[in-house]
Amino acid sequence: MLLLVFCIGGEKIYNMNELKLINVSKLYKVGSYLSRTYVEAVKNINLEFDMNTPFIFTLAGESGSGKSTLAKLVLGIEKVTSGELIFNSKNIDNMEKQERKNYLKNVQPVFQNPFETFNPLRTVISYLYTTAIKCGNISTPGKKEEAQAIVQTNLDRVGLSYQEVEGKYPHEFSGGQLQRLSIARALIPSPKLLIADEPVSMVDASLRMSIVNLFKDLKDKYGVSIIYITHDLATAYYISDYIAIMLRGQIIERGDVENVLMRPLHPYSQLLKESILQPVPNKRRKGRARKASFEVEEFNLPGCKFTERCSFAEDICRRENPKEYYVEGRTVRCFLYEGEESSP
Ligand SMILES: Nc1ncnc2c1ncn2[C@@H]1O[C@H](COP(=O)(O)OP(=O)(O)O)[C@@H](O)[C@H]1O
Ligand code: SF4
Ligand SMILES: [Mg+2]
């Protein structure tokens, strides 16, 4: 892994652009006062991102598997219940105000619904302009020309011109255009990482690929890394370098996208792949790839989270949660691979 360490006047300044999640878990309280219980929405996640080499990392999995919660933890919207989130050797919960501000500039969200990004009562350009004044890298705060240049540069990056956007309110744009504008907004603070949570699911089907291609361009041309959250494995395969598949709060398989999607090892990943290969929607296997219904008790059961849907399940699967085994170039959380481990 590439670590950059600069020394100025003998003082070490770390510029590693590294984000690490160490055993990260998030518990939500649910239920009323009398029947209070917990959902472990994210459980023991370990991930490392080196933004010195730009990447697209997909987080996939069915609804309720914890993808958005994981995104919110990285974005600092939610706090981890246990574990550590480390950016450039510092736990984000222990950062000084300025350090945390710097971290939050480096990780920017792109949400599912672009209409929620913008204030409906303000023109989009004035919103972008304010973002540039507040968060853009402006040497003299408030300098109008610089803010305008930042807005223009980032509109350019998403394929829109100042003239197309000037004077218009959010409702005057299509969903696809507005998602581009929300990506432009996210780029203004010059982030290292964009976290895009289902960014094309509300965009017209005919425009989805253009947004997906835009993410590719942002990585290739501007060195921005992307965590792309989706349950659409086809676009995931098309743009990603790496993928992690989540199930009930846990990552059950992760690695190089080619390995994981073309030769999945975990029975759940195999099922996901199989379900996208079924050509006729009404002939897709119902029940097995179903959207899970999340009874809290079921969510928190011990053992492998796939037990009740797995045709290979044995007693141990109901009792114990499998650890991550490193097999054939990826990690997989399944007892079937015990004893088949190789070195990373
Ligand atoms: N604020 C919350 N309070 C209680 N439970 C939540 C909250 N947010 C998410 N959950 C629960 O956590 C689990 C994971 O949700 P989420 O992260 O939204 O999954 P995904 O994005 O994969 O659909 C679900 O069971 C969901 O109901
Ligand atoms: S651990 Fe057991 S239940 Fe879980 S996926 Fe593997 S074989 Fe199936
Ligand atoms: Mg979600």
Short mmCIF file of N, CA and C in Angstrom, two decimals, residues 169-314:
data_model
loop_
_atom_site.label_atom_id
_atom_site.label_comp_id
_atom_site.label_asym_id
_atom_site.label_seq_id
_atom_site.Cartn_x
_atom_site.Cartn_y
_atom_site.Cartn_z
N TYR A 169 -34.58 26.97 -10.98
CA TYR A 169 -34.89 26.33 -9.70
C TYR A 169 -34.86 24.80 -9.88
N PRO A 170 -34.73 24.05 -8.76
CA PRO A 170 -34.61 22.58 -8.89
C PRO A 170 -35.69 21.93 -9.76
N HIS A 171 -36.95 22.39 -9.61
CA HIS A 171 -38.04 21.72 -10.35
C HIS A 171 -37.94 21.94 -11.86
N GLU A 172 -37.07 22.84 -12.29
CA GLU A 172 -36.95 23.09 -13.73
C GLU A 172 -35.96 22.14 -14.41
N PHE A 173 -35.35 21.25 -13.61
CA PHE A 173 -34.41 20.28 -14.19
C PHE A 173 -35.04 18.89 -14.18
N SER A 174 -34.54 18.02 -15.08
CA SER A 174 -34.98 16.62 -15.05
C SER A 174 -34.23 15.94 -13.89
N GLY A 175 -34.71 14.75 -13.50
CA GLY A 175 -34.04 14.00 -12.41
C GLY A 175 -32.58 13.74 -12.73
N GLY A 176 -32.30 13.40 -14.00
CA GLY A 176 -30.92 13.11 -14.41
C GLY A 176 -30.04 14.34 -14.31
N GLN A 177 -30.57 15.48 -14.78
CA GLN A 177 -29.78 16.74 -14.70
C GLN A 177 -29.53 17.13 -13.25
N LEU A 178 -30.58 16.95 -12.43
CA LEU A 178 -30.43 17.36 -11.03
C LEU A 178 -29.45 16.44 -10.30
N GLN A 179 -29.41 15.16 -10.69
CA GLN A 179 -28.43 14.28 -10.05
C GLN A 179 -27.02 14.72 -10.46
N ARG A 180 -26.86 15.14 -11.72
CA ARG A 180 -25.55 15.68 -12.14
C ARG A 180 -25.19 16.90 -11.30
N LEU A 181 -26.19 17.74 -11.07
CA LEU A 181 -25.94 18.96 -10.28
C LEU A 181 -25.60 18.60 -8.82
N SER A 182 -26.23 17.55 -8.31
CA SER A 182 -25.89 17.20 -6.92
C SER A 182 -24.48 16.59 -6.88
N ILE A 183 -24.05 15.97 -7.98
CA ILE A 183 -22.67 15.48 -8.04
C ILE A 183 -21.71 16.68 -8.12
N ALA A 184 -22.10 17.69 -8.90
CA ALA A 184 -21.27 18.91 -8.98
C ALA A 184 -21.14 19.54 -7.59
N ARG A 185 -22.25 19.58 -6.86
CA ARG A 185 -22.21 20.12 -5.49
C ARG A 185 -21.23 19.33 -4.62
N ALA A 186 -21.32 17.99 -4.75
CA ALA A 186 -20.45 17.14 -3.93
C ALA A 186 -18.97 17.33 -4.28
N LEU A 187 -18.70 17.73 -5.53
CA LEU A 187 -17.30 17.88 -5.96
C LEU A 187 -16.68 19.21 -5.51
N ILE A 188 -17.52 20.17 -5.18
CA ILE A 188 -17.01 21.52 -4.87
C ILE A 188 -15.96 21.54 -3.75
N PRO A 189 -16.14 20.78 -2.66
CA PRO A 189 -15.10 20.82 -1.62
C PRO A 189 -13.83 20.03 -1.98
N SER A 190 -13.69 19.57 -3.23
CA SER A 190 -12.54 18.75 -3.68
C SER A 190 -12.36 17.50 -2.83
N PRO A 191 -13.43 16.67 -2.75
CA PRO A 191 -13.32 15.48 -1.91
C PRO A 191 -12.41 14.42 -2.52
N LYS A 192 -11.89 13.56 -1.65
CA LYS A 192 -11.15 12.38 -2.13
C LYS A 192 -12.13 11.26 -2.45
N LEU A 193 -13.28 11.29 -1.74
CA LEU A 193 -14.21 10.16 -1.82
C LEU A 193 -15.65 10.65 -1.94
N LEU A 194 -16.36 10.12 -2.94
CA LEU A 194 -17.80 10.36 -3.02
C LEU A 194 -18.51 9.10 -2.55
N ILE A 195 -19.55 9.28 -1.75
CA ILE A 195 -20.33 8.12 -1.33
C ILE A 195 -21.72 8.27 -1.94
N ALA A 196 -21.97 7.48 -2.96
CA ALA A 196 -23.19 7.63 -3.75
C ALA A 196 -24.15 6.50 -3.39
N ASP A 197 -25.22 6.87 -2.67
CA ASP A 197 -26.16 5.86 -2.18
C ASP A 197 -27.33 5.71 -3.14
N GLU A 198 -27.35 4.64 -3.88
CA GLU A 198 -28.38 4.36 -4.90
C GLU A 198 -28.58 5.58 -5.80
N PRO A 199 -27.53 6.11 -6.39
CA PRO A 199 -27.63 7.41 -7.08
C PRO A 199 -28.43 7.38 -8.37
N VAL A 200 -28.67 6.20 -8.94
CA VAL A 200 -29.41 6.20 -10.21
C VAL A 200 -30.79 5.57 -10.08
N SER A 201 -31.16 5.15 -8.87
CA SER A 201 -32.42 4.42 -8.77
C SER A 201 -33.63 5.33 -9.02
N MET A 202 -33.49 6.66 -8.86
CA MET A 202 -34.63 7.53 -9.13
C MET A 202 -34.46 8.30 -10.44
N VAL A 203 -33.44 7.92 -11.19
CA VAL A 203 -33.18 8.60 -12.46
C VAL A 203 -33.82 7.79 -13.58
N ASP A 204 -34.38 8.48 -14.55
CA ASP A 204 -34.99 7.83 -15.70
C ASP A 204 -34.06 6.75 -16.27
N ALA A 205 -34.64 5.57 -16.58
CA ALA A 205 -33.81 4.43 -17.01
C ALA A 205 -32.89 4.80 -18.18
N SER A 206 -33.39 5.66 -19.10
CA SER A 206 -32.60 5.98 -20.29
C SER A 206 -31.36 6.84 -19.94
N LEU A 207 -31.36 7.45 -18.76
CA LEU A 207 -30.25 8.35 -18.40
C LEU A 207 -29.28 7.71 -17.40
N ARG A 208 -29.65 6.52 -16.91
CA ARG A 208 -28.84 5.91 -15.84
C ARG A 208 -27.40 5.69 -16.25
N MET A 209 -27.22 5.14 -17.46
CA MET A 209 -25.85 4.80 -17.86
C MET A 209 -24.99 6.04 -17.98
N SER A 210 -25.61 7.19 -18.34
CA SER A 210 -24.79 8.39 -18.48
C SER A 210 -24.27 8.84 -17.11
N ILE A 211 -25.07 8.63 -16.07
CA ILE A 211 -24.61 8.99 -14.72
C ILE A 211 -23.54 7.99 -14.26
N VAL A 212 -23.78 6.73 -14.56
CA VAL A 212 -22.80 5.70 -14.18
C VAL A 212 -21.46 5.97 -14.88
N ASN A 213 -21.55 6.35 -16.17
CA ASN A 213 -20.32 6.69 -16.90
C ASN A 213 -19.64 7.92 -16.33
N LEU A 214 -20.46 8.84 -15.81
CA LEU A 214 -19.89 10.04 -15.20
C LEU A 214 -19.02 9.65 -13.99
N PHE A 215 -19.48 8.69 -13.19
CA PHE A 215 -18.67 8.23 -12.05
C PHE A 215 -17.33 7.68 -12.53
N LYS A 216 -17.40 6.94 -13.63
CA LYS A 216 -16.16 6.38 -14.20
C LYS A 216 -15.19 7.50 -14.58
N ASP A 217 -15.75 8.52 -15.23
CA ASP A 217 -14.93 9.68 -15.65
C ASP A 217 -14.32 10.39 -14.46
N LEU A 218 -15.12 10.55 -13.39
CA LEU A 218 -14.62 11.27 -12.22
C LEU A 218 -13.42 10.54 -11.63
N LYS A 219 -13.49 9.22 -11.67
CA LYS A 219 -12.35 8.45 -11.17
C LYS A 219 -11.16 8.58 -12.13
N ASP A 220 -11.41 8.33 -13.41
CA ASP A 220 -10.30 8.27 -14.38
C ASP A 220 -9.68 9.64 -14.64
N LYS A 221 -10.52 10.68 -14.77
CA LYS A 221 -9.97 11.99 -15.17
C LYS A 221 -9.58 12.84 -13.97
N TYR A 222 -10.34 12.73 -12.88
CA TYR A 222 -10.11 13.67 -11.77
C TYR A 222 -9.64 12.99 -10.48
N GLY A 223 -9.43 11.69 -10.54
CA GLY A 223 -8.84 10.99 -9.38
C GLY A 223 -9.74 10.93 -8.15
N VAL A 224 -11.07 11.02 -8.38
CA VAL A 224 -11.98 10.94 -7.23
C VAL A 224 -12.37 9.46 -7.04
N SER A 225 -12.26 8.98 -5.81
CA SER A 225 -12.70 7.61 -5.53
C SER A 225 -14.18 7.61 -5.19
N ILE A 226 -14.83 6.47 -5.43
CA ILE A 226 -16.28 6.43 -5.24
C ILE A 226 -16.70 5.14 -4.53
N ILE A 227 -17.53 5.30 -3.51
CA ILE A 227 -18.22 4.14 -2.95
C ILE A 227 -19.62 4.19 -3.56
N TYR A 228 -19.91 3.21 -4.38
CA TYR A 228 -21.15 3.18 -5.15
C TYR A 228 -22.08 2.15 -4.50
N ILE A 229 -23.18 2.63 -3.95
CA ILE A 229 -24.10 1.73 -3.25
C ILE A 229 -25.27 1.41 -4.18
N THR A 230 -25.50 0.14 -4.36
CA THR A 230 -26.54 -0.25 -5.32
C THR A 230 -26.99 -1.67 -5.07
N HIS A 231 -28.17 -2.03 -5.63
CA HIS A 231 -28.45 -3.46 -5.70
C HIS A 231 -28.48 -3.89 -7.16
N ASP A 232 -27.99 -3.00 -8.03
CA ASP A 232 -27.93 -3.32 -9.45
C ASP A 232 -26.53 -3.85 -9.79
N LEU A 233 -26.43 -5.18 -9.83
CA LEU A 233 -25.11 -5.78 -10.03
C LEU A 233 -24.56 -5.56 -11.44
N ALA A 234 -25.46 -5.28 -12.39
CA ALA A 234 -24.97 -5.07 -13.76
C ALA A 234 -24.14 -3.79 -13.83
N THR A 235 -24.66 -2.67 -13.28
CA THR A 235 -23.87 -1.43 -13.30
C THR A 235 -22.66 -1.57 -12.37
N ALA A 236 -22.84 -2.32 -11.29
CA ALA A 236 -21.71 -2.52 -10.37
C ALA A 236 -20.56 -3.20 -11.12
N TYR A 237 -20.89 -4.20 -11.90
CA TYR A 237 -19.86 -4.93 -12.64
C TYR A 237 -19.20 -4.02 -13.67
N TYR A 238 -20.03 -3.18 -14.28
CA TYR A 238 -19.54 -2.30 -15.34
C TYR A 238 -18.55 -1.25 -14.83
N ILE A 239 -18.81 -0.68 -13.65
CA ILE A 239 -17.92 0.43 -13.24
C ILE A 239 -16.94 0.12 -12.12
N SER A 240 -17.17 -0.97 -11.36
CA SER A 240 -16.37 -1.09 -10.12
C SER A 240 -15.04 -1.78 -10.30
N ASP A 241 -14.15 -1.45 -9.37
CA ASP A 241 -12.90 -2.20 -9.26
C ASP A 241 -13.07 -3.29 -8.20
N TYR A 242 -13.75 -2.92 -7.12
CA TYR A 242 -13.94 -3.84 -6.00
C TYR A 242 -15.42 -3.85 -5.62
N ILE A 243 -15.80 -4.92 -4.95
CA ILE A 243 -17.19 -5.00 -4.49
C ILE A 243 -17.25 -5.70 -3.13
N ALA A 244 -18.21 -5.27 -2.32
CA ALA A 244 -18.51 -6.00 -1.08
C ALA A 244 -20.00 -6.27 -1.08
N ILE A 245 -20.37 -7.48 -0.72
CA ILE A 245 -21.78 -7.84 -0.68
C ILE A 245 -22.21 -7.93 0.78
N MET A 246 -23.27 -7.18 1.10
CA MET A 246 -23.73 -7.14 2.49
C MET A 246 -25.00 -7.95 2.66
N LEU A 247 -25.11 -8.54 3.83
CA LEU A 247 -26.31 -9.27 4.21
C LEU A 247 -26.52 -9.06 5.70
N ARG A 248 -27.65 -8.48 6.05
CA ARG A 248 -28.00 -8.23 7.45
C ARG A 248 -26.86 -7.68 8.28
N GLY A 249 -26.29 -6.61 7.78
CA GLY A 249 -25.29 -5.89 8.55
C GLY A 249 -23.86 -6.35 8.37
N GLN A 250 -23.69 -7.51 7.72
CA GLN A 250 -22.33 -8.02 7.58
C GLN A 250 -21.90 -8.06 6.11
N ILE A 251 -20.58 -7.95 5.91
CA ILE A 251 -20.06 -8.18 4.56
C ILE A 251 -19.81 -9.68 4.46
N ILE A 252 -20.46 -10.31 3.48
CA ILE A 252 -20.33 -11.77 3.40
C ILE A 252 -19.34 -12.19 2.30
N GLU A 253 -19.05 -11.28 1.37
CA GLU A 253 -18.01 -11.57 0.38
C GLU A 253 -17.49 -10.24 -0.15
N ARG A 254 -16.18 -10.14 -0.31
CA ARG A 254 -15.64 -8.90 -0.88
C ARG A 254 -14.32 -9.18 -1.57
N GLY A 255 -14.08 -8.40 -2.60
CA GLY A 255 -12.83 -8.55 -3.34
C GLY A 255 -12.95 -7.86 -4.69
N ASP A 256 -12.06 -8.25 -5.57
CA ASP A 256 -12.04 -7.75 -6.93
C ASP A 256 -13.39 -8.06 -7.61
N VAL A 257 -13.95 -7.07 -8.32
CA VAL A 257 -15.31 -7.25 -8.86
C VAL A 257 -15.41 -8.44 -9.82
N GLU A 258 -14.37 -8.66 -10.61
CA GLU A 258 -14.37 -9.76 -11.58
C GLU A 258 -14.48 -11.11 -10.84
N ASN A 259 -13.66 -11.25 -9.81
CA ASN A 259 -13.70 -12.48 -9.01
C ASN A 259 -15.05 -12.70 -8.36
N VAL A 260 -15.52 -11.67 -7.67
CA VAL A 260 -16.72 -11.85 -6.84
C VAL A 260 -17.97 -12.01 -7.70
N LEU A 261 -18.08 -11.23 -8.78
CA LEU A 261 -19.32 -11.33 -9.57
C LEU A 261 -19.27 -12.44 -10.62
N MET A 262 -18.11 -12.73 -11.14
CA MET A 262 -18.05 -13.78 -12.15
C MET A 262 -17.91 -15.17 -11.52
N ARG A 263 -17.21 -15.23 -10.35
CA ARG A 263 -17.02 -16.52 -9.69
C ARG A 263 -17.38 -16.41 -8.21
N PRO A 264 -18.64 -16.06 -7.92
CA PRO A 264 -19.01 -15.87 -6.50
C PRO A 264 -18.87 -17.17 -5.71
N LEU A 265 -18.44 -17.05 -4.47
CA LEU A 265 -18.27 -18.25 -3.64
C LEU A 265 -19.36 -18.39 -2.58
N HIS A 266 -19.78 -17.27 -2.00
CA HIS A 266 -20.79 -17.35 -0.94
C HIS A 266 -22.14 -17.73 -1.56
N PRO A 267 -22.89 -18.65 -0.93
CA PRO A 267 -24.18 -19.03 -1.51
C PRO A 267 -25.11 -17.84 -1.76
N TYR A 268 -25.03 -16.80 -0.92
CA TYR A 268 -25.89 -15.62 -1.15
C TYR A 268 -25.43 -14.84 -2.38
N SER A 269 -24.11 -14.69 -2.55
CA SER A 269 -23.61 -13.99 -3.75
C SER A 269 -23.99 -14.78 -5.00
N GLN A 270 -23.93 -16.11 -4.90
CA GLN A 270 -24.28 -16.95 -6.05
C GLN A 270 -25.75 -16.74 -6.41
N LEU A 271 -26.58 -16.65 -5.37
CA LEU A 271 -27.99 -16.43 -5.59
C LEU A 271 -28.27 -15.07 -6.24
N LEU A 272 -27.55 -14.04 -5.77
CA LEU A 272 -27.72 -12.71 -6.35
C LEU A 272 -27.36 -12.72 -7.82
N LYS A 273 -26.24 -13.37 -8.13
CA LYS A 273 -25.79 -13.41 -9.52
C LYS A 273 -26.81 -14.16 -10.38
N GLU A 274 -27.26 -15.29 -9.84
CA GLU A 274 -28.24 -16.10 -10.56
C GLU A 274 -29.51 -15.28 -10.83
N SER A 275 -29.93 -14.49 -9.86
CA SER A 275 -31.18 -13.74 -10.03
C SER A 275 -31.05 -12.66 -11.10
N ILE A 276 -29.85 -12.12 -11.34
CA ILE A 276 -29.75 -11.13 -12.42
C ILE A 276 -29.57 -11.80 -13.78
N LEU A 277 -29.21 -13.07 -13.76
CA LEU A 277 -29.03 -13.75 -15.05
C LEU A 277 -30.34 -14.33 -15.59
N GLN A 278 -31.39 -14.37 -14.74
CA GLN A 278 -32.68 -14.86 -15.22
C GLN A 278 -33.25 -13.84 -16.20
N PRO A 279 -33.45 -14.21 -17.48
CA PRO A 279 -33.83 -13.21 -18.48
C PRO A 279 -35.25 -12.68 -18.34
N VAL A 280 -36.21 -13.51 -17.93
CA VAL A 280 -37.60 -13.05 -17.89
C VAL A 280 -37.96 -12.75 -16.43
N PRO A 281 -38.30 -11.48 -16.14
CA PRO A 281 -38.50 -11.12 -14.74
C PRO A 281 -39.47 -12.04 -14.00
N ASN A 282 -40.62 -12.41 -14.63
CA ASN A 282 -41.56 -13.22 -13.85
C ASN A 282 -41.12 -14.67 -13.71
N LYS A 283 -39.98 -15.00 -14.36
CA LYS A 283 -39.48 -16.36 -14.17
C LYS A 283 -38.33 -16.38 -13.17
N ARG A 284 -38.00 -15.21 -12.65
CA ARG A 284 -36.96 -15.19 -11.64
C ARG A 284 -37.43 -15.98 -10.44
N ARG A 285 -36.49 -16.61 -9.79
CA ARG A 285 -36.88 -17.44 -8.65
C ARG A 285 -37.40 -16.57 -7.53
N LYS A 286 -38.69 -16.72 -7.29
CA LYS A 286 -39.25 -15.92 -6.22
C LYS A 286 -38.92 -16.61 -4.90
N GLY A 287 -38.85 -15.85 -3.86
CA GLY A 287 -38.65 -16.46 -2.54
C GLY A 287 -37.19 -16.51 -2.15
N ARG A 288 -36.34 -17.01 -3.01
CA ARG A 288 -34.95 -17.16 -2.58
C ARG A 288 -34.22 -15.84 -2.65
N ALA A 289 -34.44 -15.06 -3.72
CA ALA A 289 -33.77 -13.76 -3.79
C ALA A 289 -34.70 -12.65 -3.30
N ARG A 290 -35.67 -13.06 -2.49
CA ARG A 290 -36.67 -12.08 -2.09
C ARG A 290 -36.04 -10.99 -1.24
N LYS A 291 -36.74 -9.85 -1.23
CA LYS A 291 -36.37 -8.80 -0.30
C LYS A 291 -36.67 -9.36 1.09
N ALA A 292 -35.68 -9.42 1.94
CA ALA A 292 -35.90 -10.02 3.24
C ALA A 292 -36.83 -9.16 4.09
N SER A 293 -37.68 -9.80 4.85
CA SER A 293 -38.48 -9.02 5.78
C SER A 293 -37.73 -9.06 7.10
N PHE A 294 -37.52 -7.90 7.67
CA PHE A 294 -36.64 -7.85 8.80
C PHE A 294 -37.35 -7.82 10.13
N GLU A 295 -37.64 -9.00 10.64
CA GLU A 295 -38.08 -9.09 12.01
C GLU A 295 -36.83 -8.88 12.84
N VAL A 296 -36.95 -8.05 13.87
CA VAL A 296 -35.77 -7.72 14.66
C VAL A 296 -35.12 -8.98 15.23
N GLU A 297 -35.98 -9.92 15.75
CA GLU A 297 -35.44 -11.13 16.38
C GLU A 297 -34.61 -11.91 15.36
N GLU A 298 -35.13 -11.95 14.12
CA GLU A 298 -34.47 -12.69 13.06
C GLU A 298 -33.11 -12.05 12.73
N PHE A 299 -33.14 -10.72 12.71
CA PHE A 299 -31.93 -9.95 12.37
C PHE A 299 -30.80 -10.26 13.35
N ASN A 300 -31.20 -10.41 14.63
CA ASN A 300 -30.19 -10.57 15.67
C ASN A 300 -29.89 -12.03 16.03
N LEU A 301 -30.44 -12.97 15.27
CA LEU A 301 -30.18 -14.38 15.59
C LEU A 301 -28.70 -14.69 15.51
N PRO A 302 -28.22 -15.63 16.35
CA PRO A 302 -26.81 -15.99 16.23
C PRO A 302 -26.60 -16.79 14.94
N GLY A 303 -25.37 -17.03 14.61
CA GLY A 303 -25.09 -17.88 13.45
C GLY A 303 -25.04 -17.09 12.15
N CYS A 304 -24.88 -17.81 11.07
CA CYS A 304 -24.79 -17.19 9.75
C CYS A 304 -26.12 -16.55 9.38
N LYS A 305 -26.05 -15.34 8.82
CA LYS A 305 -27.27 -14.57 8.52
C LYS A 305 -28.04 -15.14 7.32
N PHE A 306 -27.46 -16.13 6.66
CA PHE A 306 -28.12 -16.68 5.47
C PHE A 306 -28.73 -18.06 5.75
N THR A 307 -28.58 -18.53 7.00
CA THR A 307 -28.94 -19.91 7.32
C THR A 307 -30.32 -20.33 6.80
N GLU A 308 -31.34 -19.50 7.07
CA GLU A 308 -32.69 -19.96 6.74
C GLU A 308 -32.97 -19.97 5.24
N ARG A 309 -32.06 -19.42 4.45
CA ARG A 309 -32.28 -19.46 2.99
C ARG A 309 -31.22 -20.30 2.27
N CYS A 310 -30.34 -20.94 3.05
CA CYS A 310 -29.19 -21.61 2.42
C CYS A 310 -29.40 -23.12 2.33
N SER A 311 -29.21 -23.65 1.14
CA SER A 311 -29.41 -25.10 0.99
C SER A 311 -28.22 -25.91 1.50
N PHE A 312 -27.12 -25.23 1.87
CA PHE A 312 -25.96 -25.95 2.41
C PHE A 312 -25.88 -25.86 3.94
N ALA A 313 -26.87 -25.23 4.57
CA ALA A 313 -26.77 -24.95 6.02
C ALA A 313 -26.63 -26.23 6.84
N GLU A 314 -25.75 -26.17 7.83
CA GLU A 314 -25.59 -27.28 8.77
C GLU A 314 -25.78 -26.73 10.18
#
